[in-house]
PDB file of C-alpha atoms in Angstrom:
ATOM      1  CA  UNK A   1       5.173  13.103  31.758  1.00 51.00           C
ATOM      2  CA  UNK A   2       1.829  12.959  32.788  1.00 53.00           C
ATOM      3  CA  UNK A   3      -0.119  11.723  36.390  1.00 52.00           C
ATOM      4  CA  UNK A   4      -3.632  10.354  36.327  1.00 53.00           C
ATOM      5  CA  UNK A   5      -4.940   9.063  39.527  1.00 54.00           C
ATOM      6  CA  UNK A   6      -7.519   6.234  38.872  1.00 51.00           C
ATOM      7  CA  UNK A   7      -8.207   5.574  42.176  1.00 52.00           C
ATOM      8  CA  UNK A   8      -6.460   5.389  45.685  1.00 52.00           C
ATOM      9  CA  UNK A   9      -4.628   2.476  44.664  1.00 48.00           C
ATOM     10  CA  UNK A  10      -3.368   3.194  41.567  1.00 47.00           C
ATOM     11  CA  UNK A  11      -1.756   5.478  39.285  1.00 48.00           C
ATOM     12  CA  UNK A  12      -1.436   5.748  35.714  1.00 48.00           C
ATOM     13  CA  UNK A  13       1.888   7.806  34.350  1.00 49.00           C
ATOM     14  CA  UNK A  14       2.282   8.149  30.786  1.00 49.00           C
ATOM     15  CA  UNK A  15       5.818   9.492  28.985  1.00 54.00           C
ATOM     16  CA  UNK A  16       5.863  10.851  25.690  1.00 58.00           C
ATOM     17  CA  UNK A  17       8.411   8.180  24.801  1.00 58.00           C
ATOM     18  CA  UNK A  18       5.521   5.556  25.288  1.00 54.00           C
ATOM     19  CA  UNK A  19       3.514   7.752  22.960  1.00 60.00           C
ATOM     20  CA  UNK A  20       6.636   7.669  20.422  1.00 59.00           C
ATOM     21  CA  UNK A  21       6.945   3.825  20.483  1.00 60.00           C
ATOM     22  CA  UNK A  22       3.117   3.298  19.839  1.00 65.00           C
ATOM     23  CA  UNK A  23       3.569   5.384  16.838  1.00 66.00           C
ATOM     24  CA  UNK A  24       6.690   4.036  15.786  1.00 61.00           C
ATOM     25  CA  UNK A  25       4.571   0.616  16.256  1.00 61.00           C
ATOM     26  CA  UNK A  26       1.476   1.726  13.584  1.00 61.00           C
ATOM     27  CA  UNK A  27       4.457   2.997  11.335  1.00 62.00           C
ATOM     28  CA  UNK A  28       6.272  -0.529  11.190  1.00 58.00           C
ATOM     29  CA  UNK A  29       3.116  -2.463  10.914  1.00 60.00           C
ATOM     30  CA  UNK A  30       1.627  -0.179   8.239  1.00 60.00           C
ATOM     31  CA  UNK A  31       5.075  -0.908   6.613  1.00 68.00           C
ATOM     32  CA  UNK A  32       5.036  -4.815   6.799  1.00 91.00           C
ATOM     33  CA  UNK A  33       3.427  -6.726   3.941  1.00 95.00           C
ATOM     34  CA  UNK A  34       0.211  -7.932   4.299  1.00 96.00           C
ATOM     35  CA  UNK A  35      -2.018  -9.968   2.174  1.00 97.00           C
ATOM     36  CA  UNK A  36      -3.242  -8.962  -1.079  1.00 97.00           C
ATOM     37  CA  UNK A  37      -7.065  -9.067   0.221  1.00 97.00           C
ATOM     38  CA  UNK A  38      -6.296  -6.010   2.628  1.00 97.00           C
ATOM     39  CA  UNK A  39      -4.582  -3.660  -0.082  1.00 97.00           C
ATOM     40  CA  UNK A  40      -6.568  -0.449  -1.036  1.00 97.00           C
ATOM     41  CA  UNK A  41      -9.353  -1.167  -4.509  1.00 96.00           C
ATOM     42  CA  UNK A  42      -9.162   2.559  -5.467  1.00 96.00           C
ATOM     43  CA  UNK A  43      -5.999   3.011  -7.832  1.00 95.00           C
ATOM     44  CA  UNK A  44      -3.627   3.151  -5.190  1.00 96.00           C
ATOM     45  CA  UNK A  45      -0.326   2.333  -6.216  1.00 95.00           C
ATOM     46  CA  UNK A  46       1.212   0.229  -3.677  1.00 96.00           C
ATOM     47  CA  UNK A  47       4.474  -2.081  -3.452  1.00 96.00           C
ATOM     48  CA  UNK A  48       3.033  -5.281  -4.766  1.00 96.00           C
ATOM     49  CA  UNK A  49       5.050  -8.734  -3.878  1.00 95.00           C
ATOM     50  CA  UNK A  50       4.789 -11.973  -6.235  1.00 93.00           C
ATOM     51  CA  UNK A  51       7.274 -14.909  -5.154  1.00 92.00           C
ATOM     52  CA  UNK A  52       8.475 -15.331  -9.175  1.00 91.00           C
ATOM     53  CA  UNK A  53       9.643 -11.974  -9.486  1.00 88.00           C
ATOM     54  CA  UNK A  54       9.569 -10.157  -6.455  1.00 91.00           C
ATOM     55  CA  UNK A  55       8.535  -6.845  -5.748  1.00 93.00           C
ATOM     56  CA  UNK A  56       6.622  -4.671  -8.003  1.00 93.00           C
ATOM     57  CA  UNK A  57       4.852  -1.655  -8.130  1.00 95.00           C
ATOM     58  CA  UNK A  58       0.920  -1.796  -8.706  1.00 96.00           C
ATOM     59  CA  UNK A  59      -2.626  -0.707  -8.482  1.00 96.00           C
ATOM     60  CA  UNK A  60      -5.849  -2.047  -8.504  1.00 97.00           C
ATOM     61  CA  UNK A  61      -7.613  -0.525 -11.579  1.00 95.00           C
ATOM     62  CA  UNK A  62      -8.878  -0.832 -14.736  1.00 93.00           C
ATOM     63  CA  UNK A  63      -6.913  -0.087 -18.443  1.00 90.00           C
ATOM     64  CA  UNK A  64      -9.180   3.007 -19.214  1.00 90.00           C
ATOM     65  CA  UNK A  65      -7.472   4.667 -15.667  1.00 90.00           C
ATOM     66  CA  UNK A  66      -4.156   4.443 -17.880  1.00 87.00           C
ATOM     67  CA  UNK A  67      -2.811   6.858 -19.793  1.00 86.00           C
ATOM     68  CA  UNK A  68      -3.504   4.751 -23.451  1.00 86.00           C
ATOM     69  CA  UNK A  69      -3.143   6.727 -26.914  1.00 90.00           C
ATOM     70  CA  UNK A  70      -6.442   5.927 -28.976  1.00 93.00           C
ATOM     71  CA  UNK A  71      -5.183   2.974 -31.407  1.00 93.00           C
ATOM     72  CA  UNK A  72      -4.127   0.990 -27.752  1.00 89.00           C
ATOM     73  CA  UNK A  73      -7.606   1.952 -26.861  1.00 90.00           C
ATOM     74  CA  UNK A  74      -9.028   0.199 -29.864  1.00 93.00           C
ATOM     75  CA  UNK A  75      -7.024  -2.586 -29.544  1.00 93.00           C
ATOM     76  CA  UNK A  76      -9.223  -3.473 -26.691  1.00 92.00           C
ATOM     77  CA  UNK A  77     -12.633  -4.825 -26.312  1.00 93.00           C
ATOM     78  CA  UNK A  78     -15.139  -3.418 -23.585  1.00 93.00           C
ATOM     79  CA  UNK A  79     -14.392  -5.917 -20.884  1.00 93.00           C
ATOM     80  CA  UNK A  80     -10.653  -5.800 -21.057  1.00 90.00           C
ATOM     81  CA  UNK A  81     -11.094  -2.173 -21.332  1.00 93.00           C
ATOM     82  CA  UNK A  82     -13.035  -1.394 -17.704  1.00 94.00           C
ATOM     83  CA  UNK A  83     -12.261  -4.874 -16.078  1.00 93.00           C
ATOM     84  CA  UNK A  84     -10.570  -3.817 -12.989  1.00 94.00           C
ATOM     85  CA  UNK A  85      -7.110  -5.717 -12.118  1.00 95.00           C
ATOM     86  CA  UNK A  86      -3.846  -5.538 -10.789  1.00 96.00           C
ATOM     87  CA  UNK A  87      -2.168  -3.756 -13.153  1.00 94.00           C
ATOM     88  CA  UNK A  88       1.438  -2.462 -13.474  1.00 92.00           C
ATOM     89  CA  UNK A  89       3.086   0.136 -15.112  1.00 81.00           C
ATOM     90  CA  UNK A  90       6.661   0.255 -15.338  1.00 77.00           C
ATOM     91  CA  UNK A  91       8.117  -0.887 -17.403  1.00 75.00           C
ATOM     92  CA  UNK A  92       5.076  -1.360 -19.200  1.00 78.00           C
ATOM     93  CA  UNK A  93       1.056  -1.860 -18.801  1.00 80.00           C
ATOM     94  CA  UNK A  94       0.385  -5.230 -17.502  1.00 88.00           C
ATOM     95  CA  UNK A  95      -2.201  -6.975 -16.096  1.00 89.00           C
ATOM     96  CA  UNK A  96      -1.889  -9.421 -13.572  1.00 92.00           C
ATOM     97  CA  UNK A  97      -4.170 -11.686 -12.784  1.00 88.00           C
ATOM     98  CA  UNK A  98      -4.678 -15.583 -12.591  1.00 89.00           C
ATOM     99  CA  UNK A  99      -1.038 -17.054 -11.159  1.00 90.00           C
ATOM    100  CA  UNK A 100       0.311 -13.291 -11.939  1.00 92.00           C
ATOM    101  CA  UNK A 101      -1.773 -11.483  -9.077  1.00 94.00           C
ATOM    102  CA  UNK A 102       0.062 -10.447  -6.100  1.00 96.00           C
ATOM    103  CA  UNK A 103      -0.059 -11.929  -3.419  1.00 96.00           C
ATOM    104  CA  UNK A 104       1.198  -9.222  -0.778  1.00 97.00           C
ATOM    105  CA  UNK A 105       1.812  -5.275  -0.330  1.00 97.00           C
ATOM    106  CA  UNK A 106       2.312  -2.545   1.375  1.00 96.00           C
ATOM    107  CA  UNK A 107       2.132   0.927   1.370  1.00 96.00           C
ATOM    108  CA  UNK A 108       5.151   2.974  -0.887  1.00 94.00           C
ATOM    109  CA  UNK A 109       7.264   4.523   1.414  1.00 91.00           C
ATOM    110  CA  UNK A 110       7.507   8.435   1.237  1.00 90.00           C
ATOM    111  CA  UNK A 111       9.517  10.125  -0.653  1.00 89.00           C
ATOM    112  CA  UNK A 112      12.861  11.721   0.721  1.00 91.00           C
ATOM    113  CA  UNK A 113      12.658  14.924   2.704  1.00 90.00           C
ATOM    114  CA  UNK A 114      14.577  17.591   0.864  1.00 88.00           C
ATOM    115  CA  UNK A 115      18.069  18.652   2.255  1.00 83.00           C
ATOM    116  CA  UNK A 116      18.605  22.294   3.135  1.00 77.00           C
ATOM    117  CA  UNK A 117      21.342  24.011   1.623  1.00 61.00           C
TER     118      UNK A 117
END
């Protein structure tokens, strides 16, 4: 716990457990989806939402950041090739875009701490 005396009137005290819940608060907000405007442009793969399907994981990116063999390469022109979408992978490449964009995400959780033992 800590004292700060703003003036003769009043006194600020702060506890670590206020510190804790304003954390905890940027945690669950960071966690809540948010519209598809806000989400990261850099190949971030995030947990995409679409109300036909559900959620899905994403990334905003382009088909030459995938990991293509040359004849799927070929298969594409140059725009479809560096056009940057929404683009899944799993369980394979898609692009979604029109009516098949996302329309909400939010960041994937982290993966499990490892148990000792």
């Amino acid at each position: 716990m800590k004292i700060k005396r703003d003036s003769d009137f009043s006194v600020m005290v702060t506890f670590p457990s206020v510190r804790l819940a304003s954390e905890f608060e940027r945690k669950l907000k960071a966690s809540q989806w948010q519209p598809i405007e806000t989400a990261p442009k850099d190949g971030t793969e995030v947990l995409c939402w679409r109300e036909d399907c559900g959620s899905i994981i994403a990334s905003f990116t382009s088909a030459d950041a995938l990991p293509l063999s040359q004849s799927e390469i070929d298969e594409l022109d140059e725009e479809s090739l560096f056009a940057k979408d929404w683009i899944t992978q799993w369980p394979q490449a898609l692009r979604l875009d029109g009516s098949e964009a996302p329309t909400h995400w939010q960041p994937l959780p982290a993966a499990p701490e490892k148990e000792n033992g």
